[in-house]
PDB file of C-alpha atoms in Angstrom:
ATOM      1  CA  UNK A  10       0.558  75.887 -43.372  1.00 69.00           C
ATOM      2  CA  UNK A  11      -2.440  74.537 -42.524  1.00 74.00           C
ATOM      3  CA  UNK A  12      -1.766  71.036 -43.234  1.00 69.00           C
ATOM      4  CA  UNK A  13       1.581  71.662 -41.055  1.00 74.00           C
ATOM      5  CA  UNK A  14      -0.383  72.425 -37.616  1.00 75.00           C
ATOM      6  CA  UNK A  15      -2.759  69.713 -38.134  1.00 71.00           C
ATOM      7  CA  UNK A  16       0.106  67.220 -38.899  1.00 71.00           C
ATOM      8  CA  UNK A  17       1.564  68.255 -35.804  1.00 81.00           C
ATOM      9  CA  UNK A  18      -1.564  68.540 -34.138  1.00 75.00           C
ATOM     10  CA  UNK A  19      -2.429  64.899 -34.949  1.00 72.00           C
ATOM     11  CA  UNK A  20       1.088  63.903 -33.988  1.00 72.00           C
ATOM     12  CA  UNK A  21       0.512  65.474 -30.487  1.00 67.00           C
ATOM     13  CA  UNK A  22      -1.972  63.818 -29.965  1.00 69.00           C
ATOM     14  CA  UNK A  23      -0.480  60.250 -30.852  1.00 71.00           C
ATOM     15  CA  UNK A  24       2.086  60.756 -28.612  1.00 68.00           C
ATOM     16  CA  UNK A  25      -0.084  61.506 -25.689  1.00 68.00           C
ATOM     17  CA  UNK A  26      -1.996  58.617 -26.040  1.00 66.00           C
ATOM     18  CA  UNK A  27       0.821  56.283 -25.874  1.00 63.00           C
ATOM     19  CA  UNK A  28       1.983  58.036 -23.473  1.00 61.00           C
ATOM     20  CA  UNK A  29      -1.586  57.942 -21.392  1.00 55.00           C
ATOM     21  CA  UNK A  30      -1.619  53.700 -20.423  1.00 54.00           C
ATOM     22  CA  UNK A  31       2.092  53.956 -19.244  1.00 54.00           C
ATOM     23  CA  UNK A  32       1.260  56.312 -16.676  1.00 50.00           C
ATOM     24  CA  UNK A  33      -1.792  54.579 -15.936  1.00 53.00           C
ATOM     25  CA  UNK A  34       0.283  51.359 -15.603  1.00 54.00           C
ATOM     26  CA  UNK A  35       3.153  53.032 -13.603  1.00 53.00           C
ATOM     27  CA  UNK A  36       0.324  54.324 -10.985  1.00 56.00           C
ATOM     28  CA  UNK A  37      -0.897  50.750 -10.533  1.00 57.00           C
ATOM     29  CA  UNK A  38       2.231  49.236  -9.794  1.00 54.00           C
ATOM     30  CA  UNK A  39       3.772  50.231  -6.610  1.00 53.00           C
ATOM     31  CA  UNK A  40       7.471  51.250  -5.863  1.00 51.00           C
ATOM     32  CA  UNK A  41      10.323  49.097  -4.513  1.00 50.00           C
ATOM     33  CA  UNK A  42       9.218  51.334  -0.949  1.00 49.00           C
ATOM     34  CA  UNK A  43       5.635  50.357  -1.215  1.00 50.00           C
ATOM     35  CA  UNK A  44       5.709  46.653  -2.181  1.00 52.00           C
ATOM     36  CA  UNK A  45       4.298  44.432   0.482  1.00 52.00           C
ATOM     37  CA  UNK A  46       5.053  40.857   0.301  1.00 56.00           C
ATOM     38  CA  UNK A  47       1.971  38.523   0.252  1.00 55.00           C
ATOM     39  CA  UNK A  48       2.673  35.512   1.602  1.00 55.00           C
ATOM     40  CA  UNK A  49       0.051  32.475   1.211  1.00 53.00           C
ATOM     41  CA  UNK A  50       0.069  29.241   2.995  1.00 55.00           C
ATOM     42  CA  UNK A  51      -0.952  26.138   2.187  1.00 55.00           C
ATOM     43  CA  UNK A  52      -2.931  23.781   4.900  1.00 56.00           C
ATOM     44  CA  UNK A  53      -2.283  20.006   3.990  1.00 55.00           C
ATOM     45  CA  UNK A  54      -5.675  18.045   5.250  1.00 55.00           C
ATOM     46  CA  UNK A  55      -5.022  16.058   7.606  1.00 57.00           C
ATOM     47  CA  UNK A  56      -4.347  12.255   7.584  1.00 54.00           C
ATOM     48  CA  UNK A  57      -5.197   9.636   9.798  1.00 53.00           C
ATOM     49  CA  UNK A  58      -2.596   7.724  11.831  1.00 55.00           C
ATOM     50  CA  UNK A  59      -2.145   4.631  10.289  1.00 54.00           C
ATOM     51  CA  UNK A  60      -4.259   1.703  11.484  1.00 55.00           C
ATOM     52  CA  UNK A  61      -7.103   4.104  12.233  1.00 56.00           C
ATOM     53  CA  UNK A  62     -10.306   3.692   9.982  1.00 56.00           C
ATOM     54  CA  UNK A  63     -10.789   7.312   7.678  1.00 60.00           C
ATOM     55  CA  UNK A  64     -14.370   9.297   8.850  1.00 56.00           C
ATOM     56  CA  UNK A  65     -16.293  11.754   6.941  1.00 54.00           C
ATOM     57  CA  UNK A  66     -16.300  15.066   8.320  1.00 59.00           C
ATOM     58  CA  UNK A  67     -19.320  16.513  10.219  1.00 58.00           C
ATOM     59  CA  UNK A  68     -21.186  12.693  10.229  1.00 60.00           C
ATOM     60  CA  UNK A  69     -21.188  10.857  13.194  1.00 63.00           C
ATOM     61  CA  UNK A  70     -18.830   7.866  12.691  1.00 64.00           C
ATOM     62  CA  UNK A  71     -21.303   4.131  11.860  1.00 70.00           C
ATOM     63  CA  UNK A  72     -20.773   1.762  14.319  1.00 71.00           C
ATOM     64  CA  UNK A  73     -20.846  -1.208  11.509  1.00 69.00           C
ATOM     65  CA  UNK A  74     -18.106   0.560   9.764  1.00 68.00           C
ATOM     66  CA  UNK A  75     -15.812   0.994  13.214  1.00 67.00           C
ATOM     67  CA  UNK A  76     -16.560  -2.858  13.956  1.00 67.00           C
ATOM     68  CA  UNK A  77     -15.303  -3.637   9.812  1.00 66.00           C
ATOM     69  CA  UNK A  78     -12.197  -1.191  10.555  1.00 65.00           C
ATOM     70  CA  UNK A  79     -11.346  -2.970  13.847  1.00 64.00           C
ATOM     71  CA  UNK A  80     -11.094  -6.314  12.245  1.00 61.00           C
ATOM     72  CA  UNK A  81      -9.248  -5.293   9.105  1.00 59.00           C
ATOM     73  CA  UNK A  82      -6.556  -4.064  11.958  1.00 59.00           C
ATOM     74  CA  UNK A  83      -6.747  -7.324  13.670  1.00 58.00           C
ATOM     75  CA  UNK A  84      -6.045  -9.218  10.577  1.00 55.00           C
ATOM     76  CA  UNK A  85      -3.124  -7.523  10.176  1.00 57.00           C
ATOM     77  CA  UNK A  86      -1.585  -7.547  13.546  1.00 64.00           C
ATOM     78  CA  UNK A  87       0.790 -10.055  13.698  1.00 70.00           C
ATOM     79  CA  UNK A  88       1.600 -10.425   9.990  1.00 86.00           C
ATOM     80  CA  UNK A  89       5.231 -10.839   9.166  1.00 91.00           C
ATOM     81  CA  UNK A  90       6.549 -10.872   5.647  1.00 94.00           C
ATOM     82  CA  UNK A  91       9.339 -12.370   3.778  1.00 94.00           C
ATOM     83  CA  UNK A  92      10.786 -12.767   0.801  1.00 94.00           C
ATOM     84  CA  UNK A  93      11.541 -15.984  -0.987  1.00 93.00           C
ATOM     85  CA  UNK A  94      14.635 -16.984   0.265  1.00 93.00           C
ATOM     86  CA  UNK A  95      14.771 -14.980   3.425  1.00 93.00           C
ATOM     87  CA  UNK A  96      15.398 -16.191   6.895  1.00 94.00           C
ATOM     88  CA  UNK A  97      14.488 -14.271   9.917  1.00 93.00           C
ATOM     89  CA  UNK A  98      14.425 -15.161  13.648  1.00 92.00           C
ATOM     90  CA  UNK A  99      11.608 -13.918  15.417  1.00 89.00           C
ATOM     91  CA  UNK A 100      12.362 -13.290  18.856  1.00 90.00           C
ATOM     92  CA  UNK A 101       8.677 -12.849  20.616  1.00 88.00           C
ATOM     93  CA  UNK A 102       8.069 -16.250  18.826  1.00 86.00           C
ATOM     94  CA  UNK A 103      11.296 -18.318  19.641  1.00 88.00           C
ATOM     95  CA  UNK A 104      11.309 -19.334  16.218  1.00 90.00           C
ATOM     96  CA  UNK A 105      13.735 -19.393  13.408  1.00 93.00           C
ATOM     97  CA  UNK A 106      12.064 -19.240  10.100  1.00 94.00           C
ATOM     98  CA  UNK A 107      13.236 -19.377   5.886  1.00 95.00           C
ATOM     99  CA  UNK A 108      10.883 -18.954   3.244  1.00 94.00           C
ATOM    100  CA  UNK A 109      12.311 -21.734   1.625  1.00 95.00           C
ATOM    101  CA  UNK A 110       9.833 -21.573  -1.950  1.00 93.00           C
ATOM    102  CA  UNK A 111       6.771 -21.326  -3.605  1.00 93.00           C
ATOM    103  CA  UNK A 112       6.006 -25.080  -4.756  1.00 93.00           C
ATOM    104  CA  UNK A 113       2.965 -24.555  -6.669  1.00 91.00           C
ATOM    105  CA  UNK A 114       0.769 -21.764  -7.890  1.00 90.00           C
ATOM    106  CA  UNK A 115      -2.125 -22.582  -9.877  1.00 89.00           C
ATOM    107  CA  UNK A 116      -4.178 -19.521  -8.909  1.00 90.00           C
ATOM    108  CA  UNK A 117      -5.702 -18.013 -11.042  1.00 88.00           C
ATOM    109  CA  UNK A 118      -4.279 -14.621 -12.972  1.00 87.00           C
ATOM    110  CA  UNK A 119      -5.682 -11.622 -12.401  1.00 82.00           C
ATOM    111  CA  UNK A 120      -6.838 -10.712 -15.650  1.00 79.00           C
ATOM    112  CA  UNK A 121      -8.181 -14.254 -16.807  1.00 84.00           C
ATOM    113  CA  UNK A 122     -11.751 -15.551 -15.956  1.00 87.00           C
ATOM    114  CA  UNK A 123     -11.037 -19.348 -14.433  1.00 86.00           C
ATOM    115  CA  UNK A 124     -13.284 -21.758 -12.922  1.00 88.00           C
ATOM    116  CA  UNK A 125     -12.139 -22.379  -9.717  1.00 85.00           C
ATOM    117  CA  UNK A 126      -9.356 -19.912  -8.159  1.00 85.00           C
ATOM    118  CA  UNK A 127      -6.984 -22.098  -7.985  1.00 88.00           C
ATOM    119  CA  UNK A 128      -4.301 -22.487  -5.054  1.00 91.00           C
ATOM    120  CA  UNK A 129      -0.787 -21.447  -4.042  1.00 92.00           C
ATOM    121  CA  UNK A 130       1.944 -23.303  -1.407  1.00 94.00           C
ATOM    122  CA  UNK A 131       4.756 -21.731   0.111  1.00 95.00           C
ATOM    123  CA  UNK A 132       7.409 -24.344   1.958  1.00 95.00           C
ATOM    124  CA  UNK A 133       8.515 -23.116   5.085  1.00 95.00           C
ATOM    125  CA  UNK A 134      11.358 -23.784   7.623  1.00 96.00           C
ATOM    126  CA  UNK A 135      10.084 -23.104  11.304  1.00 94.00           C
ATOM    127  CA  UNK A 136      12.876 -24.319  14.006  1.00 94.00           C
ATOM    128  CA  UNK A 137      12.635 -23.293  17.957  1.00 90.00           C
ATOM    129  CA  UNK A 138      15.109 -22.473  20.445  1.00 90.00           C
ATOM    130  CA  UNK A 139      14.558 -26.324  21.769  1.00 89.00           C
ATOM    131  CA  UNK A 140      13.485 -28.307  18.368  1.00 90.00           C
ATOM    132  CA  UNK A 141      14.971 -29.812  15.351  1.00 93.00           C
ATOM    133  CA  UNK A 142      13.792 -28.054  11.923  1.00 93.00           C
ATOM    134  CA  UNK A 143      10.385 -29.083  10.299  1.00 94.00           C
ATOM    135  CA  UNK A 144       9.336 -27.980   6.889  1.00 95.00           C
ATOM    136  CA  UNK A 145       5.641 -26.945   7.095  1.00 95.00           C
ATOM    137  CA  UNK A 146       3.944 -26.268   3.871  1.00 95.00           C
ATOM    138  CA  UNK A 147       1.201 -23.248   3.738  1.00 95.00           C
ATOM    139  CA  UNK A 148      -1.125 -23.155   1.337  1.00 94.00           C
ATOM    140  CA  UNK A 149      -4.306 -20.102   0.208  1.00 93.00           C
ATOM    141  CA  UNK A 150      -6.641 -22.939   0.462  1.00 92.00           C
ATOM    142  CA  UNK A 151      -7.680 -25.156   3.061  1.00 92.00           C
ATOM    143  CA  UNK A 152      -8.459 -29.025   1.142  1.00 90.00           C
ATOM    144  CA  UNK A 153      -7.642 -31.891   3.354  1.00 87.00           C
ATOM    145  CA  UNK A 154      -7.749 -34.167   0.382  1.00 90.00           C
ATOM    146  CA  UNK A 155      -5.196 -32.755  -1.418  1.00 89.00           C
ATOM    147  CA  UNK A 156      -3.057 -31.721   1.949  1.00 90.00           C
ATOM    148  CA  UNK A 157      -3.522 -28.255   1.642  1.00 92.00           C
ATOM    149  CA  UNK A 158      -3.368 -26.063   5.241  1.00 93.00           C
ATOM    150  CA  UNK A 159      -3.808 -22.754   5.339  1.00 94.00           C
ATOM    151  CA  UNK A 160      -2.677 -23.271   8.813  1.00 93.00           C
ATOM    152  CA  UNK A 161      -0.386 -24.939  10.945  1.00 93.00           C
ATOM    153  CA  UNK A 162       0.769 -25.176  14.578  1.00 92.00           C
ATOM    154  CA  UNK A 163       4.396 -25.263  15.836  1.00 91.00           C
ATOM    155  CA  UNK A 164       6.035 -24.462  18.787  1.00 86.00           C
ATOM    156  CA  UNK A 165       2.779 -23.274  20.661  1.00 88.00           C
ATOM    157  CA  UNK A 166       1.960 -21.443  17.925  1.00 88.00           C
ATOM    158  CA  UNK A 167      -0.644 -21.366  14.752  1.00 91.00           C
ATOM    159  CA  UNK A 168       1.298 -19.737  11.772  1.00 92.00           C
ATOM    160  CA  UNK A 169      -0.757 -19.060   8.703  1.00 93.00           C
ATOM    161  CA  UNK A 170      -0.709 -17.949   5.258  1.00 94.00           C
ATOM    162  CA  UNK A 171      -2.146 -14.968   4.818  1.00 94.00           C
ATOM    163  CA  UNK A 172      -0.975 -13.199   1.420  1.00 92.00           C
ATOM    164  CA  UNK A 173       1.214 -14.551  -1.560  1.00 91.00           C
ATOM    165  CA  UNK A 174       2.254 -11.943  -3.817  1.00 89.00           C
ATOM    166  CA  UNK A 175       2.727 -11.013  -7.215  1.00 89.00           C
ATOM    167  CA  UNK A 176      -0.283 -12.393  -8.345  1.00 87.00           C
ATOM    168  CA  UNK A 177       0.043 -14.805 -11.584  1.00 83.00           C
ATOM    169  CA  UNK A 178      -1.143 -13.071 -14.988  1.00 84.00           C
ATOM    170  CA  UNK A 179      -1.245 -14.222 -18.343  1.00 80.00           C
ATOM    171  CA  UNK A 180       1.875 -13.254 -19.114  1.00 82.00           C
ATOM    172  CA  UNK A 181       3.545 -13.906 -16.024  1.00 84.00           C
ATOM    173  CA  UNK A 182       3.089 -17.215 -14.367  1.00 82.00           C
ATOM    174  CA  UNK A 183       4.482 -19.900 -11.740  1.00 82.00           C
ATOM    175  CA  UNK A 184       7.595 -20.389 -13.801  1.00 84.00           C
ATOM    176  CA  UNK A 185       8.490 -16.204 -14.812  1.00 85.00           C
ATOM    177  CA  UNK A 186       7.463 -15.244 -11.120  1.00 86.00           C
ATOM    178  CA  UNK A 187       9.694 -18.084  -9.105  1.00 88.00           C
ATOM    179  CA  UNK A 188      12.168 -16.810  -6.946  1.00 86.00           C
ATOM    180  CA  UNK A 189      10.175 -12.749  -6.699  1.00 88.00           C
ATOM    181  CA  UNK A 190       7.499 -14.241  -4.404  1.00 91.00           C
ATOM    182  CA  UNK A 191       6.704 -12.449  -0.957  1.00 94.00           C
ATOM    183  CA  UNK A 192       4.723 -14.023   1.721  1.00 94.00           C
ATOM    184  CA  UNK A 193       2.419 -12.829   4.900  1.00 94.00           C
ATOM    185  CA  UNK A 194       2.705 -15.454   7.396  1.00 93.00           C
ATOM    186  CA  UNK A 195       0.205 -14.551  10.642  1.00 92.00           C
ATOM    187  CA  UNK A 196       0.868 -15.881  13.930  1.00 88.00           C
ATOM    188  CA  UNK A 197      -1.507 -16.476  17.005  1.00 88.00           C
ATOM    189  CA  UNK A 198      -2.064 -18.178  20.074  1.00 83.00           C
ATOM    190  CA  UNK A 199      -2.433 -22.108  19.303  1.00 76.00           C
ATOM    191  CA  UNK A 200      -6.509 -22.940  20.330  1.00 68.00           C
ATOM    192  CA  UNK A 201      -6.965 -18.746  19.522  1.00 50.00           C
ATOM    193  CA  UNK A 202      -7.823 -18.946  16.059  1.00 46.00           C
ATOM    194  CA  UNK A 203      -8.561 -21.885  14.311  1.00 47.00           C
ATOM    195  CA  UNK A 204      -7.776 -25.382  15.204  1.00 45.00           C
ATOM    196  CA  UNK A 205      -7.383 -26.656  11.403  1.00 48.00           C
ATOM    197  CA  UNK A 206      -4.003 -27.429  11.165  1.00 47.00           C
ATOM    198  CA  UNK A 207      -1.666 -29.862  12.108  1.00 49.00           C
ATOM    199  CA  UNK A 208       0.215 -29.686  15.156  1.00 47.00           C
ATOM    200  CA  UNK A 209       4.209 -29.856  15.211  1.00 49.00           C
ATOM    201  CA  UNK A 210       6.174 -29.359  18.259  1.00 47.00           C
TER     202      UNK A 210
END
């Protein structure tokens, strides 16, 4: 008999104790009545406009860095890119232009260590409202002995080559990248920026 209370005994007290963290669990979590919904926002930092330089917080800005930021803008004011192949007419410039081709690029690839850097030359059609078409050819390097402008004037106007992309690699050059090139093609006042070029009117 003995043996029968403490059997049940010990069973009692199994059962309570398994029975002891759900109660403890159902006490922490609240009822459908109590829940409160907990709702958490995210604040995305935030960006600077485009064109305007990026500051660290709490410093007062450098006025070297402003002056850098300022002309990295003015660089790219008045760039205009095209495919090769496209034509576009540019209205502000009274100018028709096709990015006819890339004629040579013997830059060098990106992931190759080279002598000298090499150059690029993009053939381009400029025509005005009141001229004939002239092919002008832009190149990344300015060498007078081997005819390469980086510049050119037209129409009142000094257009120059200021990107060429993809880059050549060792796996991909000149021939694998023809007819994929884009250009950046700047324009400016005619005595404004440089006076390098040749003139075409």
């Amino acid at each position: 008999m003995i043996h029968k209370q403490l059997f049940i005994a010990l069973g009692f007290l199994a059962f309570t104790a398994c029975q002891k963290p759900k109660v403890e669990e159902a006490q922490k979590t609240p009822t459908t009545a109590e829940k409160t919904e907990t709702v958490s926002t995210t604040t995305m930092p935030k960006t600077p406009k485009s064109g305007e330089p990026e500051m660290s917080v709490g410093l007062p800005p450098d006025q070297k860095a402003l002056e850098t930021a300022k002309k990295e803008q003015q660089n790219t004011s008045n760039v205009i890119y095209f495919k090769e192949g496209e034509n576009k007419f540019l209205k502000e410039y009274e100018t028709n232009i096709t990015f006819k081709q890339i004629t040579e690029d013997s830059r060098c690839p990106k992931d190759v260590n080279c002598i000298w850097a090499g150059a690029a030359t993009a053939e381009i059609e400029v025509m005005g409202l009141h001229t004939r078409p002239v092919t002008l050819k832009l190149s990344t390097i300015n060498d007078a002995n081997k005819n390469y402008h980086k510049s050119q004037n037209f129409n009142g106007f000094s257009i120059s080559l200021v990107e060429i992309s993809p880059e050549t690699t060792a796996d991909k050059g000149f021939k694998a990248l023809k007819g994929s090139y884009k250009i950046g093609l700047k324009f400016a006042k005619e005595n404004s920026e440089n006076q390098d070029g040749t003139t075409m009117k």
